[in-house]
Short mmCIF file of C-alpha atoms in Angstrom, two decimals:
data_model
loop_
_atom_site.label_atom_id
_atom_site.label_comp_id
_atom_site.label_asym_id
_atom_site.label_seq_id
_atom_site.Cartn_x
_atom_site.Cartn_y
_atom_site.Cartn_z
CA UNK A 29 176.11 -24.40 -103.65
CA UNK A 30 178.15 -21.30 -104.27
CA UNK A 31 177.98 -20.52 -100.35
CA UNK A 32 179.34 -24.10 -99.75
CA UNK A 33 182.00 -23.66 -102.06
CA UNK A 34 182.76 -19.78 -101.55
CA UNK A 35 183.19 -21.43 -97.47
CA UNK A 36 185.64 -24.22 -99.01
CA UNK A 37 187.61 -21.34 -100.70
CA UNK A 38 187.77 -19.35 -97.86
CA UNK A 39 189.08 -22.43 -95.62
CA UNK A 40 191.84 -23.28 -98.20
CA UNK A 41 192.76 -19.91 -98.09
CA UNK A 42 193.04 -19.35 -94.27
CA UNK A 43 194.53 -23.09 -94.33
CA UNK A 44 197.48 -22.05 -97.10
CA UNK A 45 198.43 -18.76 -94.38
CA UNK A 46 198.46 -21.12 -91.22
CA UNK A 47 200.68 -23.97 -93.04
CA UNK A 48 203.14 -21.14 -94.78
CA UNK A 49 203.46 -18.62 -91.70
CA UNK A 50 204.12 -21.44 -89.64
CA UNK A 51 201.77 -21.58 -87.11
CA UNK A 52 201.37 -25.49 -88.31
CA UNK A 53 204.38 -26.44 -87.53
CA UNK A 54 205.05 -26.60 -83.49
CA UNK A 55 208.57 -27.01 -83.57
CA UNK A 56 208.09 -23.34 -84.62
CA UNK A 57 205.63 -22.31 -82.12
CA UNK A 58 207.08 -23.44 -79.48
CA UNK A 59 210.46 -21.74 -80.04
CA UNK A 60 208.38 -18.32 -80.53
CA UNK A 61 207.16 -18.92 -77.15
CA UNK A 62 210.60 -20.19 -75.95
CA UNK A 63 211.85 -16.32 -75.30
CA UNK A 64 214.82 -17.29 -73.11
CA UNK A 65 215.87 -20.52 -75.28
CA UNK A 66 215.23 -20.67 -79.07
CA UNK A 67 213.19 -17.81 -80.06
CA UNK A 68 212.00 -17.40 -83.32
CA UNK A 69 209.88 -14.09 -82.84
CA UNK A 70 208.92 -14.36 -86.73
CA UNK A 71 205.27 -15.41 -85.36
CA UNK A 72 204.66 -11.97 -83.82
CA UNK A 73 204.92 -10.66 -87.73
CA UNK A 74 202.24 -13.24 -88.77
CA UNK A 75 199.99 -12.52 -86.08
CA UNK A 76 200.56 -8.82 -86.35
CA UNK A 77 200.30 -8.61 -90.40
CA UNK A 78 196.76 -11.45 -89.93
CA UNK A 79 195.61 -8.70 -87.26
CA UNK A 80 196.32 -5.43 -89.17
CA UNK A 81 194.58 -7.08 -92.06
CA UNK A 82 191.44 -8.23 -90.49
CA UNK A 83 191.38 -4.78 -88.37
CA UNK A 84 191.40 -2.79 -91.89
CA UNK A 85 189.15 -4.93 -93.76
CA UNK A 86 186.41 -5.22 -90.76
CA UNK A 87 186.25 -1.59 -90.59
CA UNK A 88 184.83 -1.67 -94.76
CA UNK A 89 183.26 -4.98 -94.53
CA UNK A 90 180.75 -4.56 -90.92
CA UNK A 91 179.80 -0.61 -92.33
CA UNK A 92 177.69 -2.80 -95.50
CA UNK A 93 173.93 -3.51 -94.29
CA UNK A 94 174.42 -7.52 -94.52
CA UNK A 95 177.27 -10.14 -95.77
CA UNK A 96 176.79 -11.72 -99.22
CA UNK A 97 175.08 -15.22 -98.39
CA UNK A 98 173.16 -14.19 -95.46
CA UNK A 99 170.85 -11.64 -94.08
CA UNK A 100 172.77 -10.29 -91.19
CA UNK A 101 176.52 -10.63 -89.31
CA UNK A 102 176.70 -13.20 -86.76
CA UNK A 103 178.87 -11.77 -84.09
CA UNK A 104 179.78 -12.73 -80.59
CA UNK A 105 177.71 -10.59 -78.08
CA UNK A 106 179.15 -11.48 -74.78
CA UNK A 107 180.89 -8.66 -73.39
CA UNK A 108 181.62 -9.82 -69.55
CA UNK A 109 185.22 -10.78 -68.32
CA UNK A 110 184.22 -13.70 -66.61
CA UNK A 111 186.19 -16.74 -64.73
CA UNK A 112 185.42 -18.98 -67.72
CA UNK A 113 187.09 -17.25 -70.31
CA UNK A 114 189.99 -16.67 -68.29
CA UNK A 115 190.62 -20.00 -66.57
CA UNK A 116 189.54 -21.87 -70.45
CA UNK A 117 192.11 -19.54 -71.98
CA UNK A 118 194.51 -19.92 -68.92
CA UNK A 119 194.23 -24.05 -69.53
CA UNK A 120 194.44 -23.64 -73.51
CA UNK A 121 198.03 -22.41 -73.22
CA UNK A 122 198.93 -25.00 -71.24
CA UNK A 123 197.60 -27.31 -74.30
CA UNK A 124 199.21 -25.34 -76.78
CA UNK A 125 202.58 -24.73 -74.92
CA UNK A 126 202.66 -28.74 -74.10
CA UNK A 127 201.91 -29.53 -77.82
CA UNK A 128 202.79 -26.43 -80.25
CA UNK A 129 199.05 -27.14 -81.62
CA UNK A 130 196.60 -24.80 -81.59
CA UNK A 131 192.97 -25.56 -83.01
CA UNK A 132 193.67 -23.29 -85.71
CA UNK A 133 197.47 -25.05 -87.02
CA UNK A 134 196.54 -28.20 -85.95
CA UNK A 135 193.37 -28.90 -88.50
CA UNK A 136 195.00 -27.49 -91.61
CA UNK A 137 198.12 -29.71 -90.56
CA UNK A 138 196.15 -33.10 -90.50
CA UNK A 139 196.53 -32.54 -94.49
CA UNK A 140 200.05 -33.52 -94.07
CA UNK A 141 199.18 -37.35 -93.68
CA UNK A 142 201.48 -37.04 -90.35
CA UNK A 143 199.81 -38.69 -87.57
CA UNK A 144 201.08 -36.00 -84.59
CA UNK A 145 198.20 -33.72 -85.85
CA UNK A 146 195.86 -36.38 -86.12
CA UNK A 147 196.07 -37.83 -82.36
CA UNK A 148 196.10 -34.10 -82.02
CA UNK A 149 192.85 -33.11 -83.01
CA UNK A 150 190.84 -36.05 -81.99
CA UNK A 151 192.22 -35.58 -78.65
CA UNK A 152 191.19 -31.95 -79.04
CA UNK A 153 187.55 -33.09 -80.17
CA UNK A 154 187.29 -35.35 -76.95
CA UNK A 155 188.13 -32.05 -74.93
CA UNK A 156 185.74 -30.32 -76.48
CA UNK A 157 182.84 -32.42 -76.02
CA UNK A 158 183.99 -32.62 -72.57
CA UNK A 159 184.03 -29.49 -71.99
CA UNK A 160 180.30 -28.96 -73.18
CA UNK A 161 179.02 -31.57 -71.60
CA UNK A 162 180.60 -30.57 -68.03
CA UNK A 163 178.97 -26.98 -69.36
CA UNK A 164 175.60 -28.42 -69.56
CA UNK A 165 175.74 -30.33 -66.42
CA UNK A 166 176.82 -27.18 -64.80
CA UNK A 167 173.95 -25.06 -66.41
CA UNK A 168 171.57 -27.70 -64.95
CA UNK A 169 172.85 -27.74 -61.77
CA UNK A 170 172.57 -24.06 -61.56
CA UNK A 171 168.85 -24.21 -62.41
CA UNK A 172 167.97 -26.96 -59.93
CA UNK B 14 202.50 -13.23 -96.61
CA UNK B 15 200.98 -16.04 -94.70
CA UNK B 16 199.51 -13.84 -92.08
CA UNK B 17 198.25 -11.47 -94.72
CA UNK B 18 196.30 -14.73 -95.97
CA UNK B 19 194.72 -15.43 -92.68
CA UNK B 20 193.69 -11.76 -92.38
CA UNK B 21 192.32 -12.11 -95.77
CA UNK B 22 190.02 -15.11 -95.40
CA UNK B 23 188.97 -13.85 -91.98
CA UNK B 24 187.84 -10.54 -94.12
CA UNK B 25 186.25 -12.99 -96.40
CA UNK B 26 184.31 -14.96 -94.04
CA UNK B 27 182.75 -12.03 -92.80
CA UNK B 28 182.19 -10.13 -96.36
CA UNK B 29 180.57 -13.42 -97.73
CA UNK B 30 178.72 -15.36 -94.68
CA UNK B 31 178.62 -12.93 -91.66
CA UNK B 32 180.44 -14.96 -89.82
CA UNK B 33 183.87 -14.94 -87.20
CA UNK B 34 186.94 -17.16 -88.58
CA UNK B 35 187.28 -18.76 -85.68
CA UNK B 36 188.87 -22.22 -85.48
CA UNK B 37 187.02 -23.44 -82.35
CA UNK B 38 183.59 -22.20 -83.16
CA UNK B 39 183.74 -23.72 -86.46
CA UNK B 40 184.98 -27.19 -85.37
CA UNK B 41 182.60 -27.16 -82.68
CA UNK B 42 180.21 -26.60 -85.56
CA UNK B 43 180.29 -29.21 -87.35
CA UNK B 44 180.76 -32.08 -84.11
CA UNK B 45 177.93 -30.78 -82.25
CA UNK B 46 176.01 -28.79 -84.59
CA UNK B 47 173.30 -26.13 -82.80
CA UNK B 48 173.01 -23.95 -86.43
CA UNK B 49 173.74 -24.89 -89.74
CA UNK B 50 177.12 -26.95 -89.99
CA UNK B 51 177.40 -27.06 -93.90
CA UNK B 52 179.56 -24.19 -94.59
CA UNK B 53 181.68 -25.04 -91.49
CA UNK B 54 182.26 -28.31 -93.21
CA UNK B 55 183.43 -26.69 -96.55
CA UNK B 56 185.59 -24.49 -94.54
CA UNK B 57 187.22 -27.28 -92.55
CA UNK B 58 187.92 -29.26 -95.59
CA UNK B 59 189.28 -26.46 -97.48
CA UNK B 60 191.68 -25.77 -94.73
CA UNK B 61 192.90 -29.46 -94.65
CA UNK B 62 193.77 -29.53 -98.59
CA UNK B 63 196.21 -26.53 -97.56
CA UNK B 64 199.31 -28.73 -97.18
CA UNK B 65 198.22 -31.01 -100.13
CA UNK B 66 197.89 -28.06 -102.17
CA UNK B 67 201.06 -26.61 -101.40
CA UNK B 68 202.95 -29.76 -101.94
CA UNK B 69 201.28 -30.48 -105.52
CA UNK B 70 201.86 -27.23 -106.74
CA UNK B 71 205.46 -26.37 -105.11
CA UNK B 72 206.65 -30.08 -104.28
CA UNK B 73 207.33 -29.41 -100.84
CA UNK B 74 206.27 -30.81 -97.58
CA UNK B 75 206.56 -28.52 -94.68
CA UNK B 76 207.18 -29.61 -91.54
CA UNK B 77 203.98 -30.04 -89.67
CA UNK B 78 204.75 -33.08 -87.24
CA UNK B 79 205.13 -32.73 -83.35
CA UNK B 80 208.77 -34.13 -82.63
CA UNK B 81 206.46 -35.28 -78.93
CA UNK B 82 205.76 -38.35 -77.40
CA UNK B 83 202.31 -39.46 -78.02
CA UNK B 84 201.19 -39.02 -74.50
CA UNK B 85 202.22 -34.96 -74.36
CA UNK B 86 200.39 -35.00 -77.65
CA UNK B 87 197.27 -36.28 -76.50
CA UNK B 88 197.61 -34.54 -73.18
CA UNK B 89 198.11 -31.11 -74.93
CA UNK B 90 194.99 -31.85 -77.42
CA UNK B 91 193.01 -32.29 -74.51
CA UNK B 92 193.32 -29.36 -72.38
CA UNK B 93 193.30 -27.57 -75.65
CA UNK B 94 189.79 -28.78 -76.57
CA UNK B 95 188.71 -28.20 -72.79
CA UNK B 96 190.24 -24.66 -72.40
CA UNK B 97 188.89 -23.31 -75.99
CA UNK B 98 185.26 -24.39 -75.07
CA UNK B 99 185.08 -23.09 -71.56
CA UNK B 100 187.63 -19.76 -73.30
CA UNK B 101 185.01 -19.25 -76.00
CA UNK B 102 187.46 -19.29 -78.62
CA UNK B 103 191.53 -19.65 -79.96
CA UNK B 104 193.48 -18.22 -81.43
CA UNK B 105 191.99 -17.04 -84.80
CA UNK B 106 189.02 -16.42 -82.94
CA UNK B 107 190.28 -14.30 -79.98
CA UNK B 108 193.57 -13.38 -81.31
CA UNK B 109 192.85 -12.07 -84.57
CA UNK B 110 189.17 -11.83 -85.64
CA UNK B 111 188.14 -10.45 -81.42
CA UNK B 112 191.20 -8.48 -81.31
CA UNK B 113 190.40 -6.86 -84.08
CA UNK B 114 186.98 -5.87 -83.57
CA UNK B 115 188.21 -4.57 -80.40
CA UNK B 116 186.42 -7.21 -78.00
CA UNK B 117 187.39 -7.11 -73.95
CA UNK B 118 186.87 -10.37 -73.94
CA UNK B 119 189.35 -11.20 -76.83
CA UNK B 120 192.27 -9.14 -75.37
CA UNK B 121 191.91 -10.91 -72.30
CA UNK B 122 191.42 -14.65 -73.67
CA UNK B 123 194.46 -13.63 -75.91
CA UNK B 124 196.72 -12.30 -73.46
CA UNK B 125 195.79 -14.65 -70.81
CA UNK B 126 196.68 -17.92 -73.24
CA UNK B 127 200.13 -15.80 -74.40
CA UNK B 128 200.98 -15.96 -71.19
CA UNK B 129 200.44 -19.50 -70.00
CA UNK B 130 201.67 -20.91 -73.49
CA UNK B 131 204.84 -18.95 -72.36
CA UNK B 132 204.91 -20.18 -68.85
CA UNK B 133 204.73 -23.59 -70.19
CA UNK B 134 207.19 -24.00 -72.64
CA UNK B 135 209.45 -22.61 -69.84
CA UNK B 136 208.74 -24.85 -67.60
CA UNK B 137 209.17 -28.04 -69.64
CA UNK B 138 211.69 -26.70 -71.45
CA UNK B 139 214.30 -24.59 -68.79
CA UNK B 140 213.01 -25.95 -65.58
CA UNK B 141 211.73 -29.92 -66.60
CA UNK B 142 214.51 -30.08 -69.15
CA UNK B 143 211.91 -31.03 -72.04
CA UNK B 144 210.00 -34.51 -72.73
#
């Protein structure tokens, strides 16, 4: 229970940063990306004060033998470059440069009661099951 | 001060459960779990009182509504969804938690969606003279 609502905690706080930095709100992303029109480069402080923070704090927090409510850090262990993580990444900006939502601004900002971020993320959601099941299918296809 | 917060619960979430704030994994999660979804859940829903929070404590509502048509919306949600999958994360994944454990992968994924967010936004806004 205490992991459940430590995790809740955690969410509400990242959620309060998204909604006050900003990156929420697209009208405010996209001008940040609008360089020649626009800009509002007060995004590149967020993401450089959210990366300096996380930098620090990783350095102190992966040296400890295990996190708090579980026996060992999950982290990513891909290493490769490969044409999937460019081309996905490649076709996420285009999302996020035709909307101003990215997965991150666009779930703390269905809390608004707005609908935008709503059609938003269940579009999103249908993309993402897409996108696995196209994965899987290609996985299979690779085997046969 | 909000990007110290996201830094902070980024720390947190790897302190506490071992685990990478990242926006897309943690979605994913809890639609098509593999692993245990619970704490994903708690997270999501924590992140979605943000704005109700905010305005019950401070009275204001910031703006968080796409001045779009529905159809760029839904468009834009879509690749989105597609991209992060097949990208293996966003932008609190890549950008900030892989950044900053130095990942090869992030740096890439991150400057690679930069750059096409930019290239966008220039072309619907300078060259298709917006929606």
């Amino acid at each position: 229970m205490l992991r459940l609502i430590s995790a809740a905690v955690i969410g509400l706080v990242f959620g309060l940063g998204i909604v006050i930095s900003g990156m929420a709100n697209p009208a405010k992303i996209l001008n940040f990306f609008d360089v020649f029109g626009s800009w509002d480069p007060s995004l590149l402080l967020v993401m450089g004060s959210a990366l300096t923070v996380t930098f620090i704090g990783y350095r102190f927090v992966l040296k400890r033998p295990a996190p708090a409510f579980d026996r060992a850090f999950h982290l990513p262990t891909k290493r490769d470059v490969d044409v999937p993580l460019v081309a996905g990444s490649a076709v996420f900006g285009i999302g996020w440069g035709i909307a101003g939502f990215c997965p991150g601004g666009a779930i703390p900002a269905i809390g608004s009661g707005h609908p935008g971020p709503v059609i938003f993320v269940i579009a999103m959601i249908g993309g993402i099951i897409g996108a696995n099941a196209l994965k899987a299918a290609f996985a299979r296809k690779a085997l046969a | 001060m909000g990007g110290s917060l996201i830094g902070i619960a980024a720390v947190a979430l790897m302190a506490l459960h071992g685990r990478v704030a990242g926006m897309t994994g943690i979605l994913t999660g809890v639609i098509q779990p593999k692993g245990d979804w619970d704490w994903r859940l708690a997270f999501l829903v924590g992140a979605i009182a943000a704005p109700g929070l905010i305005l019950l404590t401070t009275g204001t509502s910031l703006p968080l509504q796409a001045e779009l048509p529905s159809w760029a919306i839904i468009v834009g949600g879509l690749l989105v969804g597609l991209g992060v999958t097949f990208g293996g994360g966003c932008t609190s994944g890549h950008g900030v938690c892989g950044i900053a454990r130095l990942s090869m992968r992030s740096i890439i994924a991150t400057i690679t969606f930069m750059v096409t967010t930019f290239i966008t936004v220039f072309v619907i806004r300078h060259m298709l003279g917006g929606f």
